[in-house]
XYZ file of C-alpha atoms in Angstrom:
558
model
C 45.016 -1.281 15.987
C 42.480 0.438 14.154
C 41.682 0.306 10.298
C 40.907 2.728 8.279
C 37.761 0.727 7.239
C 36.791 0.113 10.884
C 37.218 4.105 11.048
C 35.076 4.601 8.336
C 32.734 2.247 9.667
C 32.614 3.904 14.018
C 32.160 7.399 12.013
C 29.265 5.991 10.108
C 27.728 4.347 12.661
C 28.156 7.563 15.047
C 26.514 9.624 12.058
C 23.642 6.794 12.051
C 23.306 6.903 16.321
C 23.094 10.529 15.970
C 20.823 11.759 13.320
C 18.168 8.778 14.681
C 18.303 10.183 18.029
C 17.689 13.914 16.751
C 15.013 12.855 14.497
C 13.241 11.092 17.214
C 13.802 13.464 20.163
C 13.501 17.054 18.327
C 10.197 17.475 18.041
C 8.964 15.369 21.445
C 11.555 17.844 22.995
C 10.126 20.941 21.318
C 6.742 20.060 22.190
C 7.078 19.472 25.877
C 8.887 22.538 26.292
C 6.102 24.484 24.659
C 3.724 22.392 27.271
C 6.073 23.227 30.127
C 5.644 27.259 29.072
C 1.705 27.077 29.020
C 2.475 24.855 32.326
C 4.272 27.278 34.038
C 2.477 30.312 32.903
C -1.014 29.554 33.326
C -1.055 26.538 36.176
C -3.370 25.009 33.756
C -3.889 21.121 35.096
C -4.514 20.175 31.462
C -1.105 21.737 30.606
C 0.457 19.498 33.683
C -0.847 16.662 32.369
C 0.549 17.482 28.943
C 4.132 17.963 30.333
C 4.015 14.741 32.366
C 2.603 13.007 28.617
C 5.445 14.227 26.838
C 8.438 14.053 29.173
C 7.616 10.177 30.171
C 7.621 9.957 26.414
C 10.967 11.487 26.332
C 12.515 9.499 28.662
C 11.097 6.580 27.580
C 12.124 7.083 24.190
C 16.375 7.904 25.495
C 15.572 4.810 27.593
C 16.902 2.569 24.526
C 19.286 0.367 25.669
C 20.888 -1.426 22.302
C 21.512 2.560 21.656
C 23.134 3.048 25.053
C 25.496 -0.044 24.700
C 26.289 1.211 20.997
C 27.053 4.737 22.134
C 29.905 3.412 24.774
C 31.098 1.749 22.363
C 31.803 4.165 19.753
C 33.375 6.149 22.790
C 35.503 3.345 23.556
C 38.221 2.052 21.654
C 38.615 4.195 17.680
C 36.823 6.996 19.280
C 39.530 9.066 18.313
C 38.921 8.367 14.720
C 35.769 9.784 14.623
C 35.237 13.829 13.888
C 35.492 15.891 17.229
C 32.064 17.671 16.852
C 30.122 13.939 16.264
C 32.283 12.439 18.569
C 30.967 15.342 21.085
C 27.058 14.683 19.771
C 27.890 10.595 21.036
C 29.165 11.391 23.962
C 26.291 13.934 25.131
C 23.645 11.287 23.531
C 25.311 8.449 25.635
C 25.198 10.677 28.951
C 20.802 11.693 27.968
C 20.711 8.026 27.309
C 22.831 6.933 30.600
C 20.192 8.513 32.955
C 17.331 7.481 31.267
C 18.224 3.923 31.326
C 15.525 2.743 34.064
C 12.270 0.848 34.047
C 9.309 2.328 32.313
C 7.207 2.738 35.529
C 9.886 4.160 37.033
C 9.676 6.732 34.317
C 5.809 6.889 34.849
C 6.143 7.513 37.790
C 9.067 10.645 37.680
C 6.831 11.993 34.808
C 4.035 12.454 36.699
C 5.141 13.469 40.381
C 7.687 15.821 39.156
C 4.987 17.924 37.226
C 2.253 17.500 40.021
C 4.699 18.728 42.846
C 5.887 21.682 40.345
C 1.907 22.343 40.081
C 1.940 22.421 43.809
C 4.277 24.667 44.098
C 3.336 27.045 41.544
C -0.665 26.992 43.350
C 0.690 28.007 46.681
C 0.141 32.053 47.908
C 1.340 32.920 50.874
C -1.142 34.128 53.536
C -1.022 36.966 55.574
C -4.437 37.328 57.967
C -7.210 37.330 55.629
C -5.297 38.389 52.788
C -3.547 36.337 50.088
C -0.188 37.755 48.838
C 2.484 37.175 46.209
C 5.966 37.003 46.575
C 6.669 40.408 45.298
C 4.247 41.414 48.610
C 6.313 39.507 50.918
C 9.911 40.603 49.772
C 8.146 44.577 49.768
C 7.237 43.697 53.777
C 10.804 41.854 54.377
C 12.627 45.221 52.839
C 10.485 48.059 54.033
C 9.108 46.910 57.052
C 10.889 47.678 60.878
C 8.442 45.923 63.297
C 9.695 42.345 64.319
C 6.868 41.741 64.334
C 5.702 42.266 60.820
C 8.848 40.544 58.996
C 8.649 37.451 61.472
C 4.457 36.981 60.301
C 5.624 37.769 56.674
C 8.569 35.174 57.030
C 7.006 32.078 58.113
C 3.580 33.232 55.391
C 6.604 32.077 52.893
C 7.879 29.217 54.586
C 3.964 27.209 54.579
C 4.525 26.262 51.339
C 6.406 23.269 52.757
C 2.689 22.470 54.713
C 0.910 22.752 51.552
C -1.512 20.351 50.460
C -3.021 21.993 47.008
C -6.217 24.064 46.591
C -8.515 21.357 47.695
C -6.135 19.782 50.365
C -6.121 16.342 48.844
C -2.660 16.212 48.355
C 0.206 15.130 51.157
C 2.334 18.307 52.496
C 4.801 19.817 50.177
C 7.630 18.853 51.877
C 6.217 15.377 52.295
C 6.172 14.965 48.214
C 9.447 16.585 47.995
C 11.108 13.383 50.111
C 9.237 11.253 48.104
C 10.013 12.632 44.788
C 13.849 12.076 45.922
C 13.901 8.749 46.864
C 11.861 7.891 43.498
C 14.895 9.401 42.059
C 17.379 8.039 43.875
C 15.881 4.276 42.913
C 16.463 5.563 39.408
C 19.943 6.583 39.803
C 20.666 3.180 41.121
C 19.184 1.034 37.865
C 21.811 3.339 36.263
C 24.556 2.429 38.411
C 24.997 5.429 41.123
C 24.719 5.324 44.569
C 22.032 8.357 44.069
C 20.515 10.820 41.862
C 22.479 13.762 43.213
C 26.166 12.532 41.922
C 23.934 11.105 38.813
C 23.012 14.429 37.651
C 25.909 16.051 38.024
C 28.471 13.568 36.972
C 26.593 12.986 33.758
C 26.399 16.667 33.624
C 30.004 16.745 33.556
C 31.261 18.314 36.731
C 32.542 15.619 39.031
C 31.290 15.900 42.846
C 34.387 15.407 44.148
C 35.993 18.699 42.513
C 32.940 20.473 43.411
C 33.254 19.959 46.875
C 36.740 20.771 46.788
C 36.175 23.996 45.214
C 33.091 24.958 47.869
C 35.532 24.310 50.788
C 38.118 26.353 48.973
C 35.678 29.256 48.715
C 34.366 28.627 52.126
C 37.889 29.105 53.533
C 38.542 31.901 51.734
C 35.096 33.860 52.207
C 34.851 32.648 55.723
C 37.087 35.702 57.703
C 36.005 38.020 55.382
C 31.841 37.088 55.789
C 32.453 37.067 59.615
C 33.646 40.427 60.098
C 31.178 42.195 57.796
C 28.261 40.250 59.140
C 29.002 41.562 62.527
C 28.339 44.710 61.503
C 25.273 43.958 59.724
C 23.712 42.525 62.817
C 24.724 45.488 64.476
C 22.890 47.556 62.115
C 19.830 45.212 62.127
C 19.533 45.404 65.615
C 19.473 48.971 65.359
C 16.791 48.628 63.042
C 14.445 46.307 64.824
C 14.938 47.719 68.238
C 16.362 44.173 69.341
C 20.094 43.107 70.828
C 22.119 41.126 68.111
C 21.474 38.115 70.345
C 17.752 38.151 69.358
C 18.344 38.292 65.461
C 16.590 35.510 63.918
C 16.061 34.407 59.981
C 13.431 36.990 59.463
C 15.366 40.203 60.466
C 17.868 39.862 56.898
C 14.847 41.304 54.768
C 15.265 38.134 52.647
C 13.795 34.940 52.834
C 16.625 32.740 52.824
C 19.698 35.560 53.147
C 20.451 34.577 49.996
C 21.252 38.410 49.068
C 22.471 41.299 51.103
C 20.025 43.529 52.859
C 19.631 46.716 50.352
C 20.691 49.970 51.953
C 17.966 51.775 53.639
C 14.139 50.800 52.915
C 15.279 50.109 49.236
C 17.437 49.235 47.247
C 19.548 52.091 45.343
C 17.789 52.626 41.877
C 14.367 51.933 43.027
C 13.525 55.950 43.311
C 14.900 55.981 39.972
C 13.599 53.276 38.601
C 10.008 55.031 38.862
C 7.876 54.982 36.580
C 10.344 54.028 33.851
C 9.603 50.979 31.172
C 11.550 48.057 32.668
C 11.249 46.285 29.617
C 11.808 49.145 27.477
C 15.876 49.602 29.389
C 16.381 45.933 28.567
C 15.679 45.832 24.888
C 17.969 48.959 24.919
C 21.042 47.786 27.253
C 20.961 44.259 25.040
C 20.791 46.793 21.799
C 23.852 48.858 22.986
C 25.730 45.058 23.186
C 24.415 44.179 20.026
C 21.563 42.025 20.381
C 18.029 42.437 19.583
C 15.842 41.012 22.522
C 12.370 42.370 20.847
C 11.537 38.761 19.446
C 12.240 37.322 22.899
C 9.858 40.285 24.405
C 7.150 39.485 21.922
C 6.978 35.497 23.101
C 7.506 36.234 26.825
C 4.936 36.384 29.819
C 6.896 39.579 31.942
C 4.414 41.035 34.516
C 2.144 39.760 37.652
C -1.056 38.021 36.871
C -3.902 38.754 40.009
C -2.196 37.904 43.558
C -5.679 35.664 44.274
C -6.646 34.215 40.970
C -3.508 33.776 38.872
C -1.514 30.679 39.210
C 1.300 31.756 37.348
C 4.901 30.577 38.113
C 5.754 33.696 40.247
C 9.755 33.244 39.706
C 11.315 34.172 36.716
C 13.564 31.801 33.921
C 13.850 31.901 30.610
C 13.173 28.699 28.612
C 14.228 28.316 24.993
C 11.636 26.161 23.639
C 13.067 25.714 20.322
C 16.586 27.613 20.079
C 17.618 29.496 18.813
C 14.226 29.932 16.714
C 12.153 30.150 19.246
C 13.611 30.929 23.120
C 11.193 32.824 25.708
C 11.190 34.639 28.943
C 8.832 34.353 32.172
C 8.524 37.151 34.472
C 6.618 38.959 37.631
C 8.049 42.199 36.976
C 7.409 45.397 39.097
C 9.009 48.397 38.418
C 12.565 48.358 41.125
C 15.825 47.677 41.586
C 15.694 43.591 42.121
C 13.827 43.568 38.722
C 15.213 45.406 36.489
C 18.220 43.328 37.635
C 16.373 40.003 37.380
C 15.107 41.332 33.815
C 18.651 41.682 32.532
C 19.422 38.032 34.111
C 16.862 36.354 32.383
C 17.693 38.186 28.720
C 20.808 36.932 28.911
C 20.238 33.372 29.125
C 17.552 34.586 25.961
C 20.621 35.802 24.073
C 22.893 32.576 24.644
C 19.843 30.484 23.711
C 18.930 32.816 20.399
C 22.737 33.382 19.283
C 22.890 29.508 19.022
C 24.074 28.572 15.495
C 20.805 27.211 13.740
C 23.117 24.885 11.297
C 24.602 23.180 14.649
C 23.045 19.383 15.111
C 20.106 19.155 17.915
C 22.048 17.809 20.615
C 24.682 20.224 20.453
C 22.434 23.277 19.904
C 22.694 24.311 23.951
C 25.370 25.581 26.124
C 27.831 23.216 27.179
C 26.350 23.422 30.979
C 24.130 25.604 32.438
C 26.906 27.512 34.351
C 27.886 28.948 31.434
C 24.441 30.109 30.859
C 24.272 31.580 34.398
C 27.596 32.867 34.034
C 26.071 35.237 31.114
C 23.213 36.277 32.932
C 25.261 37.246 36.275
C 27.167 39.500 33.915
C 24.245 40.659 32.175
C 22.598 41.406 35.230
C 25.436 43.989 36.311
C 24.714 46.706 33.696
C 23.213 47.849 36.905
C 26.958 48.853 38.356
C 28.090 50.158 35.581
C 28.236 54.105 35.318
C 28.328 54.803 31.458
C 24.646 52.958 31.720
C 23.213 54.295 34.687
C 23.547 57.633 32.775
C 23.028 56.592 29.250
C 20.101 54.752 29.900
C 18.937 55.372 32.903
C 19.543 58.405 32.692
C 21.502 59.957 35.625
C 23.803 62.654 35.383
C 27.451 61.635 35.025
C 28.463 62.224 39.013
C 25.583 60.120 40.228
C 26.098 57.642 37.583
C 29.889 57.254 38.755
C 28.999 57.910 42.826
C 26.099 54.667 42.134
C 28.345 52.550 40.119
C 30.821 52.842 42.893
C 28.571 52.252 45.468
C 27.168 49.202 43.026
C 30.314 47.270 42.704
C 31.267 47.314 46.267
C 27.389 46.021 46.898
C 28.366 43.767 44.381
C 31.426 42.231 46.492
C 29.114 42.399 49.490
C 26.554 40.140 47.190
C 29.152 37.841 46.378
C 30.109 37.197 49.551
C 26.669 36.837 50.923
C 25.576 34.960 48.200
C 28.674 32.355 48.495
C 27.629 31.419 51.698
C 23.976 30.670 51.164
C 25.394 28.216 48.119
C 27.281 26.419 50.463
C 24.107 25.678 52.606
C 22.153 24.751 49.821
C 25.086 22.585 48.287
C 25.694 20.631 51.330
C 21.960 20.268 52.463
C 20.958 18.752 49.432
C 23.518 16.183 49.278
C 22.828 14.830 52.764
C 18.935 15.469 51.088
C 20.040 12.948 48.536
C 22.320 10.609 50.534
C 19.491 10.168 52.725
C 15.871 11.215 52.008
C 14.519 9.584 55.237
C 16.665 11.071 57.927
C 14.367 12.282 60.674
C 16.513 15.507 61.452
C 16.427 16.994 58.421
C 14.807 20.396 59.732
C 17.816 20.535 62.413
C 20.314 19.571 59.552
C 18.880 22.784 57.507
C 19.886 24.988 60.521
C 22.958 23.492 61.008
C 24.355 24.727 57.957
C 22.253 28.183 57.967
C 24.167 28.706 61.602
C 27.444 27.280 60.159
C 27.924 29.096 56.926
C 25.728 32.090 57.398
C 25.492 33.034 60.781
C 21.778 32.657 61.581
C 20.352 31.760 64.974
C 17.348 28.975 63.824
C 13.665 30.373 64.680
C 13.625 28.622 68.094
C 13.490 25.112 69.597
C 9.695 24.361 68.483
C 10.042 26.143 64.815
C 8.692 23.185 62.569
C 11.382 21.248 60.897
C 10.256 21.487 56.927
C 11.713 25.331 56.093
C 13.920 23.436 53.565
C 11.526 22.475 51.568
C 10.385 26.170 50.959
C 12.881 26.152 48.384
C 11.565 25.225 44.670
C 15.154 24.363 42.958
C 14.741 20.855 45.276
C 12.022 20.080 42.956
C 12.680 21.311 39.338
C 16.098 21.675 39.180
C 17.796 18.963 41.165
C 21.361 19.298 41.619
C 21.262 22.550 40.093
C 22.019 25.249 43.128
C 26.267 25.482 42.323
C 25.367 25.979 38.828
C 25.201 29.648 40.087
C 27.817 29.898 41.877
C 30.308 28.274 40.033
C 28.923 30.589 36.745
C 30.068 33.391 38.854
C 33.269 31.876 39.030
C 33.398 31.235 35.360
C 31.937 34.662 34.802
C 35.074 36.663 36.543
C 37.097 35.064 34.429
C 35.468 35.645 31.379
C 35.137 39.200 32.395
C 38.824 39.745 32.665
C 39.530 38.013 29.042
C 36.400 39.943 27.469
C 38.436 43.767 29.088
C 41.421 42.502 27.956
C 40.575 41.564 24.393
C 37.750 44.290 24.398
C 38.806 47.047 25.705
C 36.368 47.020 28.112
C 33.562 45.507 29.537
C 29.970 44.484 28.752
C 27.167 47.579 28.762
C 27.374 49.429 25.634
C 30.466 47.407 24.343
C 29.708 45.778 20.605
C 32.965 44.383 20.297
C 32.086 42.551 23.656
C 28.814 41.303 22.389
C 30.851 40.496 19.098
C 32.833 38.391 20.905
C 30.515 36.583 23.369
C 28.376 35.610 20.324
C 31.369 34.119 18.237
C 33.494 33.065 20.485
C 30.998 31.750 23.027
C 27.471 31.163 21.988
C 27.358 30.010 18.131
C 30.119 27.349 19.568
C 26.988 25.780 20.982
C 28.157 22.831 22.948
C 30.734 21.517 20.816
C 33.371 22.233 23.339
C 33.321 20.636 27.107
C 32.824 23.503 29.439
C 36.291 23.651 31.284
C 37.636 23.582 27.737
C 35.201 26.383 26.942
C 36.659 28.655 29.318
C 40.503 27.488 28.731
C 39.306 28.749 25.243
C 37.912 32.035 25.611
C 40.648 33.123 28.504
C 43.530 30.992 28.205
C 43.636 29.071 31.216
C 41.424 26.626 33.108
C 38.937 27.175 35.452
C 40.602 29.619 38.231
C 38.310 30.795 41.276
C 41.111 33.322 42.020
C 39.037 36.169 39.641
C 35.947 35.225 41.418
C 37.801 35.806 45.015
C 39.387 39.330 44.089
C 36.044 40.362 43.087
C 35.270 40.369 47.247
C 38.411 42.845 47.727
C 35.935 45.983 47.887
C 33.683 44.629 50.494
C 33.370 47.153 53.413
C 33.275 45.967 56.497
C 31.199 48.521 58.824
């Protein structure tokens, strides 16, 4: 039985475990985060070198293992004596410390290959002939672009990243470092007791793999008749396009590098004529406004448009990084002025207004979100101002029967997203977990197009294609077990939705009482609540992928 002394004494202890930690960590935290922004936006080597410095000293500094052992131990037996928010601080301290408990090469060595791969990655452009091209060049050829010829040569320009070897060609392949970088990892996870680092992150992330996978083959059930039948119609209308039979459809013909969206309708997407010569920036700051929330501090920190296609070496993706929040949060862009980014724009500003509603008065370690789903779950619903008709015409400006004819047309491309988008998460879900099971498989490349073929319908290249596409994808090497964050999110997110109209009266765009309540009820929480209890919280129930599903009811098959 407990005492009320031995009480007194966990809670003091748990006070003393915390505020050490936070006093330590803060400021190494804030200052490799302010390394990884120069890092990602310049592809400065010093600025590499500074984020490998200050994230081995991270590590090594949560690598404490008296500190470990006394963190279980407050969560062990009296726990429940001690206060609910530091109880929460310990146990998110204990789960940092948990997968940092590992040798200090180890650490060295994570540390430095991590930031030299991301460096890699960030250095390659894609070539096409003599000319050296961006991404935003190669998705403008995938969308607009009706020779076979022409997508196929702008495809596989994207895919060589996995043959990369750096500027100077001194370093091994891409996707050569990428195996290596996992099974470094996966030696990691087993000094912390795992069997590799792909259940480590996310069980001490707090979503168990074994209800993950549950819920992907529940989705992929339910999506699966649904996908089939409108996908037949889409390769009938690609065909079409191309001038080939549907038999001779192969990756490159679905105008997106991976088919991780829908093709858009026509040679672009919707809003793109009347996105023209508009201020993408300018329609954030005022869609966040309407809500409630004043982006212009984020603007004035962020890096938002292209640097030169040859010379820059720029991140050429987009995220938004909150280097100190909810002081100080930022947002990287490539911006051109269209459809995909004035959506991305919106995605990105809402992660900035989770991070910079955070309440400031909240201790370090519980000054985030609870998990990054519920991050991405924000930022998929910021994202669809675009399908909403009172702001296509109040500030986009269309009249009101083109505002409510697009907004229509927007929320059954939305279902059609969705459902596309569902099915390229199960590939990348399931890949990466054989990835992680087994680094050193030799038939990884027919693996990959396994699942492409299974879950999304693709024929593979050919029989001599090279066998490394996978590792075209960057999220295997700075976000590892990170690719159902955004799907699950979207689950989350239709169920937030429906509480937010219920309690609201309405949804998001232009809604203050919605941005009222996403900001108390959500953001200044912090992380002081788990995330499943999070959304019990704000909506009454657990975690229900039912909301998500009915979303796909407007999907139109052709």
């Amino acid at each position: 039985m407990t005492t009320r002394d031995d009480a007194s004494s966990g809670a003091a202890s748990a006070r003393s475990l915390a505020s050490t930690l936070e006093r330590d960590l803060e400021p190494l935290e804030i200052a490799a985060n302010e390394a990884t922004w120069e890092a990602e936006r310049t592809g400065a080597a010093e600025a590499f070198d500074r984020v490998e410095t200050l994230r081995a000293r991270v590590m090594t500094r949560l690598a404490n293992r008296d500190e470990f052992r006394r963190a279980g131990e407050l969560l062990g037996s009296g726990a429940e004596e001690i206060a609910p928010e530091l109880r929460r601080q310990v146990f998110r301290w204990r789960n940092r410390l948990a997968a940092n408990q590992v040798d200090a090469s180890t650490i060295a060595r994570l540390a430095r290959d991590e930031a030299e791969l991301v460096r890699q990655y960030n250095g390659f452009r894609a070539r096409l002939g003599d000319a050296t091209v961006n991404d935003n060049e190669i998705d403008r050829i995938l969308h607009e672009e009706r020779s076979s010829a022409a997508v196929e040569t702008a495809w596989r320009a994207s895919k060589a990243i996995a043959r990369y070897t750096g500027e100077d060609g001194a370093s091994a392949p891409v996707a050569e470092r990428l195996r290596a970088l996992v099974r470094l990892r996966n030696a990691a996870a087993r000094q912390i007791g795992f069997d590799n680092a792909y259940r480590a992150h996310l069980e001490l992330g707090e979503m168990e793999q074994d209800w993950l996978y549950s819920t992907l083959d529940l989705l992929e059930r339910e999506t699966r008749p649904l996908f089939e039948a409108w996908k037949s119609g889409l390769d009938r209308e690609l065909a079409q396009r191309f001038g080939v039979a549907t038999s001779e459809l192969r990756p490159w013909h679905y105008r997106d590098r991976f088919f991780q969206l829908p093709p858009p309708e026509g040679d672009q997407a919707e809003l793109d004529p009347v996105l023209e010569g508009k201020d993408i920036v300018a329609l954030a700051v005022r869609s966040f406004d309407d809500l409630g929330f004043d982006i212009r501090p984020i603007v004035e920190r962020s890096d938002l448009f292209p640097g030169d296609p040859v010379t820059s070496r720029k991140c050429q993706h987009a995220f938004c990084l909150s280097v100190d929040a909810p002081r100080d949060v930022r947002v990287l862009c490539n911006i051109t002025t269209d459809q995909r980014w004035m959506g991305t724009t919106l995605h990105e500003f809402g992660h900035g207004i989770y991070g910079s509603s955070l309440d400031p008065g909240l201790p370090f370690v519980l000054r985030d979100d609870p998990h990054t789903l519920c991050n991405e779950a924000i930022a998929l619903l910021m994202e669809r101002h675009l399908l909403d008709a009172g702001w296509l015409e109040r500030v986009l400006g269309l009249d009101s029967g083109a505002a409510r004819a697009t907004a229509a047309s927007g929320r059954r491309r939305l279902a059609i997203r969705h459902l596309v988008f569902t099915r390229w998460v199960l590939v990348m879900c399931h890949f990466e977990r054989a990835l992680y099971e087994n680094p050193d498989r030799d038939d990884l490349g027919v693996l990959w197009w396994d699942l492409v073929e299974r879950f999304q319908q693709v024929r593979r290249p050919g029989p001599n294609h090279r066998d490394d596409d996978w590792a075209a994808k960057i999220h295997f090497v700075g976000h590892p077990a990170y690719y159902q964050n955004y799907l699950i999110g979207e689950v989350f997110g239709a169920q937030l939705e429906r509480a937010v109209e219920r309690e609201c009266r309405g949804g998001f765009p232009g809604n203050r009482d919605a941005g009222a309540f996403l900001r108390e009820r959500m953001f200044e929480r912090g992380a002081t609540l788990s995330w499943r209890d999070l959304i019990a919280s704000l909506s009454g129930h657990p975690l229900d992928p039912s909301f998500y599903l009915a979303t796909l009811s407007t999907v139109t098959v052709y």
